[in-house]
Coordinates of C-alpha atoms and ligand atoms in Angstrom, one line a residue:
Chain A
M1 CA 116.5 89.3 4.2
I2 CA 114.8 89.3 7.6
S3 CA 111.7 87.2 7.4
D4 CA 108.4 87.6 9.1
E5 CA 109.3 84.5 11.1
D6 CA 112.6 86.1 12.3
V7 CA 110.8 89.1 13.6
K8 CA 108.2 87.0 15.4
H9 CA 111.0 85.0 17.0
L10 CA 112.8 88.2 18.1
G11 CA 109.5 89.4 19.5
W12 CA 109.1 86.2 21.5
L13 CA 112.7 86.4 22.8
S14 CA 111.9 89.9 24.0
R15 CA 108.5 88.9 25.3
V16 CA 106.9 91.5 23.1
E17 CA 103.6 90.8 21.2
L18 CA 103.7 92.0 17.7
E19 CA 100.8 92.9 15.4
K20 CA 101.1 91.9 11.7
E21 CA 101.7 95.5 10.5
D22 CA 104.4 95.9 13.2
S23 CA 106.3 92.9 12.2
E24 CA 106.4 94.0 8.5
K25 CA 107.7 97.4 9.6
F26 CA 110.3 95.9 11.9
A27 CA 111.4 93.5 9.1
R28 CA 112.1 96.5 6.8
E29 CA 113.9 98.4 9.6
L30 CA 116.1 95.5 10.7
D31 CA 117.0 94.9 7.0
R32 CA 118.3 98.4 6.8
I33 CA 120.3 98.0 10.0
L34 CA 121.9 94.8 8.8
D35 CA 122.6 96.4 5.4
Y36 CA 124.5 99.1 7.2
F37 CA 126.7 96.5 8.9
T38 CA 127.8 95.2 5.5
I39 CA 130.0 98.3 5.4
L40 CA 132.2 96.5 7.9
D41 CA 132.7 93.7 5.4
A42 CA 135.0 96.0 3.5
V43 CA 137.4 96.3 6.4
E44 CA 140.5 94.0 6.4
S45 CA 139.6 91.1 8.6
D46 CA 143.0 90.3 10.3
L47 CA 142.4 93.0 12.9
S48 CA 142.1 91.6 16.5
P49 CA 138.7 92.2 18.0
L50 CA 138.2 95.0 20.5
H51 CA 136.3 93.8 23.5
H52 CA 136.3 97.0 25.4
V53 CA 136.8 100.7 24.6
L54 CA 138.6 101.4 27.9
E55 CA 142.2 100.5 28.4
L56 CA 141.5 99.6 32.0
S57 CA 141.9 96.1 33.4
N58 CA 141.4 94.5 36.8
V59 CA 138.9 96.7 38.5
F60 CA 137.8 94.9 41.7
R61 CA 136.2 95.6 45.1
D62 CA 137.0 93.9 48.4
D63 CA 134.6 91.3 49.9
V64 CA 133.1 93.7 52.4
V65 CA 129.4 93.9 53.1
A66 CA 127.6 97.2 52.3
D67 CA 124.1 98.2 53.3
S68 CA 121.3 96.6 51.3
L69 CA 117.9 98.2 50.6
T70 CA 115.0 97.4 52.8
A71 CA 112.4 95.0 51.4
E72 CA 110.0 98.0 51.3
E73 CA 112.5 100.0 49.2
A74 CA 113.3 97.1 47.0
L75 CA 109.6 96.6 46.3
S76 CA 108.6 100.2 46.1
N77 CA 108.4 100.3 42.3
A78 CA 106.7 96.9 41.9
K79 CA 103.0 97.1 40.9
L80 CA 102.4 93.5 41.8
Q81 CA 103.8 92.1 45.0
E82 CA 102.8 89.5 47.7
N83 CA 104.3 88.8 51.1
G84 CA 107.5 90.5 50.3
Y85 CA 107.9 88.8 46.9
F86 CA 107.7 90.4 43.5
R87 CA 104.9 89.0 41.5
A88 CA 105.5 88.1 37.9
P89 CA 103.7 86.2 35.1
R90 CA 104.3 82.5 35.3
I91 CA 106.6 81.3 32.5
L92 CA 106.9 77.6 31.9
Chain B
M1 CA 119.3 48.9 14.6
L2 CA 121.1 49.3 17.9
N3 CA 121.2 46.3 20.1
V4 CA 120.7 47.6 23.6
H5 CA 121.7 45.5 26.6
E6 CA 122.3 46.8 30.1
S7 CA 126.0 46.1 30.0
D8 CA 127.2 46.8 26.4
V9 CA 125.6 50.2 25.8
D10 CA 128.1 53.0 25.5
V11 CA 126.8 55.9 27.5
M12 CA 128.3 59.4 27.4
I13 CA 127.4 61.9 30.1
G14 CA 128.7 65.4 30.4
L15 CA 127.9 67.8 33.3
E16 CA 127.6 71.5 33.8
C17 CA 127.9 72.0 37.6
H18 CA 126.9 75.3 39.1
V19 CA 128.3 75.7 42.5
Q20 CA 127.7 78.7 44.7
L21 CA 130.7 80.3 46.3
N22 CA 128.7 80.7 49.5
K23 CA 131.6 81.2 51.9
L24 CA 132.2 84.7 50.6
N25 CA 130.8 87.7 52.6
T26 CA 129.2 89.4 49.6
K27 CA 127.7 88.8 46.2
L28 CA 129.6 88.8 43.0
F29 CA 129.0 92.4 41.8
C30 CA 127.7 94.2 44.8
G31 CA 128.2 94.5 48.5
C32 CA 124.9 92.8 49.5
S33 CA 125.5 90.2 52.2
S34 CA 125.5 86.6 51.0
D35 CA 124.1 85.4 54.3
Y36 CA 120.4 85.4 53.3
Q37 CA 119.5 81.7 53.9
N38 CA 117.3 82.4 56.9
D39 CA 116.1 85.9 56.0
P40 CA 112.8 87.1 54.5
P41 CA 112.6 87.6 50.7
N42 CA 114.1 90.7 49.1
T43 CA 116.0 91.8 52.2
H44 CA 119.4 91.4 50.6
T45 CA 119.2 93.5 47.4
C46 CA 120.5 96.8 46.0
P47 CA 120.3 98.6 42.7
V48 CA 123.0 96.4 41.2
C49 CA 121.4 93.0 42.0
L50 CA 117.9 94.3 41.3
G51 CA 119.1 95.4 37.9
L52 CA 117.9 99.0 38.4
P53 CA 118.9 101.4 35.6
G54 CA 122.3 102.9 35.8
A55 CA 123.6 100.6 38.6
L56 CA 127.2 99.5 37.9
P57 CA 128.6 96.1 38.8
V58 CA 132.1 95.8 40.4
I59 CA 133.7 92.4 40.7
N60 CA 134.4 90.9 44.1
R61 CA 138.2 90.2 44.0
K62 CA 137.8 87.3 46.5
A63 CA 135.3 85.5 44.1
V64 CA 137.9 85.6 41.4
E65 CA 140.5 84.2 43.8
C66 CA 138.2 81.4 44.8
G67 CA 137.5 80.7 41.2
I68 CA 141.2 80.4 40.5
K69 CA 141.7 78.1 43.5
V70 CA 139.0 75.8 42.3
A71 CA 140.3 75.8 38.7
L72 CA 143.8 75.0 39.9
A73 CA 142.5 72.2 42.1
L74 CA 140.8 70.8 39.0
N75 CA 144.2 71.0 37.2
C76 CA 142.9 73.7 34.8
T77 CA 145.0 76.3 33.0
I78 CA 144.1 79.9 34.1
Q79 CA 143.7 82.1 31.1
E80 CA 145.8 85.3 30.8
E81 CA 142.9 87.4 29.7
T82 CA 139.3 86.8 30.7
L83 CA 136.1 88.6 29.9
F84 CA 132.5 88.9 31.1
Y85 CA 129.6 88.6 28.7
R86 CA 125.9 89.3 28.7
K87 CA 123.7 86.3 28.2
N88 CA 120.4 87.7 27.1
Y89 CA 117.1 86.1 28.0
Y90 CA 113.9 87.3 29.6
Y91 CA 112.9 85.4 32.6
P92 CA 111.5 86.7 36.0
D93 CA 114.6 85.4 37.9
L94 CA 116.8 87.8 35.9
P95 CA 115.9 91.4 36.8
R96 CA 118.0 92.9 33.9
G97 CA 116.9 90.6 31.1
F98 CA 120.5 89.2 30.9
Q99 CA 122.8 87.3 33.1
I100 CA 126.4 88.4 33.5
S101 CA 128.4 85.3 32.6
Q102 CA 131.5 84.3 30.7
Y103 CA 131.6 82.9 27.1
D104 CA 134.7 83.1 25.0
F105 CA 137.7 83.8 27.3
P106 CA 136.5 81.9 30.4
L107 CA 138.6 82.0 33.6
A108 CA 140.1 78.6 33.1
T109 CA 140.2 75.7 30.6
G110 CA 141.4 72.1 30.2
G111 CA 141.5 70.3 33.6
I112 CA 141.4 66.8 34.9
V113 CA 139.6 65.2 37.9
H114 CA 140.6 61.7 39.1
L115 CA 137.9 59.3 40.2
E116 CA 139.0 56.4 42.4
G117 CA 137.7 53.0 41.6
E118 CA 138.9 49.6 40.4
K119 CA 140.7 51.1 37.4
G120 CA 140.6 54.7 38.4
R121 CA 139.3 57.2 35.8
E122 CA 140.2 60.6 34.5
I123 CA 137.4 63.0 33.7
R124 CA 138.3 65.9 31.5
I125 CA 137.2 69.4 32.5
N126 CA 136.4 71.6 29.6
R127 CA 136.2 74.9 31.4
V128 CA 135.6 76.8 34.6
H129 CA 133.9 80.2 34.5
I130 CA 132.4 82.7 36.8
E131 CA 128.8 84.0 36.6
E132 CA 126.0 85.4 38.7
D133 CA 123.2 83.5 40.2
P134 CA 119.6 84.4 39.2
G135 CA 116.9 85.1 41.7
R136 CA 114.7 82.4 43.2
L137 CA 111.3 81.7 41.9
V138 CA 108.5 80.5 44.2
H139 CA 105.2 79.1 43.3
K140 CA 102.2 78.3 45.3
G141 CA 101.6 74.6 44.9
A142 CA 102.8 72.9 41.7
I143 CA 104.3 75.1 39.0
E144 CA 101.9 73.9 36.4
Q145 CA 98.9 75.0 38.4
A146 CA 100.3 78.3 39.7
K147 CA 98.6 81.5 38.5
Y148 CA 101.8 83.5 38.8
T149 CA 105.4 83.4 39.9
M150 CA 106.7 85.0 43.0
V151 CA 110.3 86.3 42.9
D152 CA 112.9 86.6 45.7
Y153 CA 116.1 88.4 44.6
N154 CA 118.2 87.7 47.7
R155 CA 120.0 85.0 45.6
S156 CA 120.3 87.3 42.6
G157 CA 124.0 88.1 42.0
M158 CA 125.4 85.4 44.2
P159 CA 128.8 84.2 42.8
L160 CA 128.6 80.9 40.9
L161 CA 131.3 78.8 39.3
E162 CA 130.2 76.8 36.4
I163 CA 132.4 73.7 36.0
V164 CA 131.9 72.0 32.6
T165 CA 133.1 68.4 31.9
E166 CA 133.7 66.7 28.7
P167 CA 131.3 63.9 28.0
D168 CA 133.6 61.4 29.8
L169 CA 131.3 60.0 32.5
K170 CA 130.0 56.6 31.7
S171 CA 127.1 56.0 34.0
P172 CA 124.7 57.8 36.3
Q173 CA 126.6 56.3 39.3
E174 CA 129.8 57.7 38.0
A175 CA 128.2 61.1 37.5
R176 CA 127.2 61.1 41.2
Q177 CA 130.7 60.0 42.2
F178 CA 132.1 62.9 40.2
L179 CA 129.8 65.4 41.9
N180 CA 130.8 64.1 45.3
K181 CA 134.4 64.5 44.3
I182 CA 133.8 68.1 43.2
R183 CA 132.0 68.8 46.4
N184 CA 134.8 67.3 48.4
I185 CA 137.5 69.4 46.6
L186 CA 135.5 72.6 47.0
E187 CA 135.1 71.9 50.7
Y188 CA 138.8 71.2 51.1
L189 CA 139.4 74.6 49.5
D190 CA 137.0 76.1 52.0
V191 CA 135.1 78.0 49.3
F192 CA 131.8 76.1 49.5
D193 CA 129.4 74.7 51.9
G194 CA 127.5 71.9 50.2
N195 CA 124.9 71.7 52.9
L196 CA 123.2 75.0 52.1
E197 CA 120.1 74.9 50.1
G198 CA 120.6 75.6 46.4
S199 CA 124.4 75.4 46.7
L200 CA 124.7 73.0 43.8
R201 CA 122.7 72.9 40.5
V202 CA 123.5 70.6 37.6
D203 CA 122.6 70.4 33.9
A204 CA 123.5 67.1 32.4
N205 CA 123.7 65.9 28.9
L206 CA 123.4 62.2 28.1
S207 CA 123.6 60.2 24.9
I208 CA 123.9 56.5 24.0
E209 CA 126.4 55.7 21.3
G210 CA 125.0 56.5 17.9
G211 CA 122.1 58.5 19.2
Q212 CA 121.4 62.2 19.8
R213 CA 122.0 63.7 23.1
T214 CA 119.5 65.2 25.4
E215 CA 120.1 67.9 28.0
V216 CA 118.5 67.5 31.5
K217 CA 118.1 70.7 33.4
N218 CA 117.0 71.5 37.0
I219 CA 119.0 68.9 38.9
S220 CA 119.6 70.3 42.4
S221 CA 121.1 67.5 44.5
Y222 CA 123.7 64.7 44.3
K223 CA 121.1 62.0 44.6
G224 CA 118.9 63.8 42.2
A225 CA 121.6 63.8 39.6
E226 CA 121.9 60.0 39.7
R227 CA 118.1 59.6 39.6
A228 CA 117.6 62.0 36.8
L229 CA 120.3 60.4 34.7
L230 CA 119.0 56.9 35.4
F231 CA 115.6 57.9 34.3
E232 CA 116.9 59.5 31.2
L233 CA 119.1 56.5 30.4
T234 CA 116.2 54.1 30.7
R235 CA 114.0 56.4 28.6
Q236 CA 116.5 56.5 25.8
K237 CA 117.2 52.8 26.0
N238 CA 113.4 52.2 25.6
I239 CA 113.2 54.5 22.6
L240 CA 116.1 52.6 20.9
R241 CA 114.6 49.2 21.9
R242 CA 111.4 50.2 20.0
G243 CA 113.6 51.0 17.0
K244 CA 113.0 54.7 17.2
K245 CA 115.4 57.6 17.4
V246 CA 116.2 59.8 20.3
V247 CA 115.6 63.5 19.4
Q248 CA 117.9 66.2 20.6
E249 CA 116.1 68.3 23.1
T250 CA 116.1 69.9 26.5
R251 CA 114.3 68.2 29.3
H252 CA 113.3 69.3 32.8
F253 CA 113.9 67.0 35.8
D254 CA 110.9 66.9 38.1
E255 CA 112.6 65.9 41.4
A256 CA 109.4 65.1 43.2
R257 CA 108.3 62.6 40.6
G258 CA 111.7 61.4 39.6
I259 CA 111.1 61.9 35.9
T260 CA 112.3 64.1 33.1
I261 CA 109.9 66.1 31.0
S262 CA 110.3 67.6 27.5
L263 CA 110.7 71.4 27.7
R264 CA 110.0 72.2 24.0
T265 CA 112.3 75.2 24.5
K266 CA 112.3 77.7 21.7
E267 CA 115.7 79.1 22.7
V268 CA 118.9 78.0 21.0
E269 CA 122.4 79.0 21.7
H270 CA 122.6 82.0 19.4
D271 CA 119.3 83.3 20.8
Y272 CA 121.3 84.3 23.9
R273 CA 123.0 87.0 21.8
Y274 CA 126.1 86.9 23.9
F275 CA 128.1 90.1 23.8
P276 CA 130.9 91.6 26.0
E277 CA 129.6 93.2 29.1
P278 CA 130.5 96.9 28.6
D279 CA 130.2 97.7 32.4
L280 CA 133.1 95.4 33.3
V281 CA 136.7 95.7 32.1
V282 CA 139.1 92.9 31.2
M283 CA 140.5 90.8 33.9
R284 CA 144.2 89.8 33.7
V285 CA 144.8 87.5 36.6
G286 CA 147.6 85.3 35.2
G287 CA 150.0 87.0 37.7
W288 CA 147.9 85.8 40.7
V289 CA 148.3 82.2 39.9
R290 CA 151.7 81.5 41.5
E291 CA 150.7 82.9 44.8
I292 CA 147.3 81.2 44.9
E293 CA 149.0 78.0 43.9
R294 CA 151.3 78.2 46.9
S295 CA 148.4 78.9 49.3
L296 CA 146.4 75.8 48.2
P297 CA 145.7 73.4 51.0
E298 CA 146.4 69.6 50.7
L299 CA 143.8 68.3 48.3
P300 CA 141.9 65.0 48.6
D301 CA 144.2 63.0 46.2
A302 CA 147.3 64.1 48.0
K303 CA 145.8 63.5 51.4
L304 CA 144.8 60.0 50.4
D305 CA 148.4 59.2 49.4
R306 CA 149.7 60.6 52.6
F307 CA 147.3 58.6 54.7
L308 CA 148.4 55.5 53.0
R309 CA 152.1 56.3 53.7
E310 CA 151.8 57.9 57.1
Y311 CA 149.2 55.8 58.8
G312 CA 149.5 52.6 56.8
V313 CA 145.7 52.4 56.3
S314 CA 144.2 50.4 53.5
P315 CA 143.3 52.1 50.2
V316 CA 139.6 51.6 51.0
H317 CA 139.9 53.2 54.4
A318 CA 142.1 56.0 53.0
K319 CA 139.4 56.8 50.5
V320 CA 136.6 56.9 53.1
L321 CA 138.7 59.0 55.5
T322 CA 139.6 61.6 52.9
S323 CA 136.1 61.7 51.3
N324 CA 135.3 64.7 53.4
I325 CA 137.6 67.3 54.9
H326 CA 135.9 67.3 58.3
L327 CA 136.2 63.5 58.6
A328 CA 139.8 63.6 57.5
N329 CA 140.6 66.2 60.2
F330 CA 138.7 64.3 62.8
F331 CA 140.7 61.2 62.0
E332 CA 144.0 62.9 62.2
G333 CA 143.1 64.4 65.5
V334 CA 142.1 61.0 66.9
A335 CA 145.1 59.3 65.3
S336 CA 147.5 61.7 67.2
M337 CA 146.3 60.2 70.5
I338 CA 145.2 56.6 69.5
D339 CA 146.9 53.9 67.5
P340 CA 145.9 54.7 63.9
A341 CA 145.5 51.0 63.0
F342 CA 143.0 50.7 65.8
C343 CA 141.0 53.9 65.4
T344 CA 140.8 53.6 61.5
R345 CA 138.3 50.8 61.7
W346 CA 136.3 52.6 64.3
I347 CA 136.2 55.9 62.3
A348 CA 136.1 54.7 58.6
D349 CA 133.8 51.7 59.1
I350 CA 131.7 52.1 62.3
L351 CA 131.4 55.8 62.9
K352 CA 131.1 56.6 59.1
G353 CA 128.4 54.0 58.8
E354 CA 126.4 55.5 61.7
L355 CA 126.8 59.0 60.2
N356 CA 125.7 57.9 56.8
Y357 CA 122.7 56.1 58.2
R358 CA 121.6 59.3 59.9
G359 CA 122.7 61.6 57.1
V360 CA 124.7 63.8 59.4
G361 CA 128.3 65.0 59.5
V362 CA 131.1 64.1 61.9
E363 CA 130.5 67.5 63.7
R364 CA 127.9 65.6 65.7
I365 CA 130.5 64.0 67.9
A366 CA 133.3 65.9 69.7
Q367 CA 136.8 64.7 69.0
P368 CA 137.8 64.5 72.7
D369 CA 134.7 62.4 73.4
F370 CA 135.7 60.0 70.7
I371 CA 139.2 59.8 71.9
D372 CA 137.9 58.9 75.4
L373 CA 135.8 56.2 73.9
M374 CA 138.8 54.7 72.0
K375 CA 140.8 54.7 75.2
L376 CA 138.1 52.7 77.0
L377 CA 138.2 50.2 74.1
E378 CA 142.0 50.1 74.1
E379 CA 142.0 49.5 77.9
D380 CA 139.4 46.8 77.4
K381 CA 137.0 48.5 79.7
I382 CA 134.1 48.5 77.3
T383 CA 132.8 45.9 74.7
D384 CA 132.6 46.7 71.0
H385 CA 128.9 46.5 71.4
G386 CA 128.9 49.0 74.3
A387 CA 131.1 51.4 72.3
I388 CA 128.7 51.3 69.4
E389 CA 125.9 52.1 71.7
V390 CA 127.8 55.1 73.0
I391 CA 128.3 56.4 69.5
R392 CA 124.7 55.9 68.6
T393 CA 123.5 57.7 71.8
I394 CA 125.8 60.7 71.1
L395 CA 124.7 61.0 67.5
D396 CA 121.0 60.7 68.4
H397 CA 120.8 62.6 71.7
G398 CA 124.2 64.1 72.4
G399 CA 125.9 63.8 75.8
D400 CA 129.4 62.9 76.9
V401 CA 131.1 59.5 76.9
G402 CA 131.7 59.2 80.7
E403 CA 128.1 60.0 81.5
I404 CA 126.6 57.7 78.9
V405 CA 128.8 54.8 80.0
R406 CA 127.8 55.3 83.6
E407 CA 124.1 55.8 83.0
K408 CA 123.8 52.7 80.7
G409 CA 126.2 50.6 82.9
L410 CA 128.3 49.9 79.8
L411 CA 131.6 49.3 81.7
K412 CA 132.7 45.7 81.5
A413 CA 132.2 43.7 84.7
E414 CA 135.4 42.9 86.5
I415 CA 136.6 39.4 85.9
D416 CA 135.9 38.0 89.3
E417 CA 132.3 39.2 89.1
T418 CA 131.9 37.2 85.9
E419 CA 133.5 34.2 87.6
I420 CA 131.1 34.4 90.6
A421 CA 128.1 34.6 88.2
V422 CA 129.4 31.6 86.2
N423 CA 129.7 29.5 89.3
A424 CA 126.3 30.5 90.5
V425 CA 124.7 29.7 87.1
I426 CA 126.3 26.2 87.0
E427 CA 124.9 25.5 90.5
E428 CA 121.5 26.8 89.6
F429 CA 120.9 25.3 86.2
K430 CA 122.2 21.8 86.5
G431 CA 119.7 20.5 83.9
A432 CA 121.1 22.8 81.3
V433 CA 124.7 21.9 82.3
D434 CA 123.8 18.2 81.8
D435 CA 122.2 19.0 78.5
Y436 CA 125.4 20.6 77.3
R437 CA 127.5 17.7 78.5
S438 CA 125.2 15.3 76.6
G439 CA 125.9 17.2 73.4
K440 CA 123.2 19.9 73.2
R441 CA 125.2 22.9 72.1
E442 CA 122.3 25.4 72.5
A443 CA 122.3 24.8 76.2
L444 CA 125.5 26.9 76.4
N445 CA 123.8 29.9 74.9
F446 CA 121.2 29.7 77.6
L447 CA 123.9 29.5 80.3
V448 CA 125.7 32.5 78.8
G449 CA 122.4 34.4 78.8
Q450 CA 122.0 33.6 82.5
V451 CA 125.5 34.9 83.3
M452 CA 124.7 38.1 81.4
K453 CA 121.5 38.5 83.3
K454 CA 123.3 38.0 86.6
T455 CA 125.9 40.6 85.7
R456 CA 123.2 42.9 84.3
G457 CA 124.9 42.7 80.9
R458 CA 128.4 43.9 82.1
A459 CA 130.1 40.6 81.5
D460 CA 132.0 40.1 78.2
P461 CA 130.0 37.3 76.5
D462 CA 133.1 35.7 75.0
H463 CA 134.8 35.6 78.3
A464 CA 131.7 34.1 80.0
N465 CA 131.5 31.5 77.3
K466 CA 135.1 30.4 77.8
L467 CA 134.7 30.3 81.6
L468 CA 131.6 28.2 81.3
I469 CA 133.2 25.7 79.0
G470 CA 136.2 25.5 81.2
R471 CA 134.2 24.9 84.3
I472 CA 131.8 22.4 82.8
E473 CA 134.5 20.3 81.1
D474 CA 136.7 20.3 84.2
Ligands
ZN501 ZN1 123.1 93.8 45.8

């Protein structure tokens, strides 16, 4: 069972503030999702894990410089900016 | 209760060193130039390193090659199959909310680094993996007082190697020695410039036998590593001395104040929710190893052995000379023109001392200039003292040897000039000569001083001394 504390912790990890009724709702929903995963417990466990759905390997690029965005372009979607920097909340 | 004395405490230190592969042209997953050190903020970014939706990372082949080089130089085993993972956490320096890193299936595992010393030590390397650098956070004034954080993503996506040791280091000094050795190896491999700001960052864990370990984050220099660990060691010793227990925690090193502060972090390992990066496919680079191995340059340990054999230098000198690739090359260049036994002392003891004192590299002095100076010494045209003055002048102000020697009148006086001065001094200062004859040894110093004065410092004091004694006792 997902506890209220678990949901609060998940909210903190995602930097999302949760109201009391939200966290109760999310706890129920997360429980359902985790229940769904128990279906996998029925599968024989000696299968090797699949890390990627594509059969590809070794996709590389050469160490050659390409154009970057200008600072104006880079910052064009930032609501808060200062002297060419993005402004963000301070997190200690 | 633990009995804690300076000498008998068993200390275990492990390091996670993050080194920037800053000799590459571009970042790890995009073509943005890595040459951002002197540029304004956010001028080296693109949709990939800004984490804009839909942008796809593609790995820089050269970064992987560099990683393999380093791993081989650290005697690691390169893994056949290696994967990238997302390490999830929200912080302004990570524009996507996750860092692309490695987790299970790192690039390489299980290496050894040798540390020289009385006994010589072997430090085990747990793993070497590749990851991207986060952006750089800037605060106005102290971070505690700042109202907000300013972010520069020029550094975002720079290729980092994380080198993780086993907890084999036994003291803060040894940790620093290890970091110097790593830097030296990386510079030999030409994948790293340790002088660039932010090129090295270290997280360290430290425990005293029987106690919990603490992790110290935010160490960003070689000296800082030693200071942070010394502080942490003392702090833990004091806790044990008071009969209390060290709590396992993460602490932040405040470089300006030289202390570590508890972070009270709420994140633990499983909070990072690592999962395989779906935008990058598997790397299988086992087949590259042989060729890269063949291309590896001579590394510090091998060079040290060769210097012992080839030049017959002492182990201490060999260690100093190979402690930095530029110094080693400088020595070999000079030793091809000058007797190695002679120039070793001048490079490993005198020049290295002057460089250390100033905190500068051997690039400050041109090899041909140094060879000229050694020739003057070999031909006995300049005193040791004069040669040191030339070295200091070049390091402080530049200039070439011939000019400095002329300007400062450092060439030794010809013998007959010294003789003339000695004769004149004996005539002029009869009182002092008598004093010396009657047993006042200090009188001789006075007379030598007078000879030096007459020759305007060009006489060799030893020679003047001998001549004076010879004349007076005749
Ligand atoms: Zn980019």
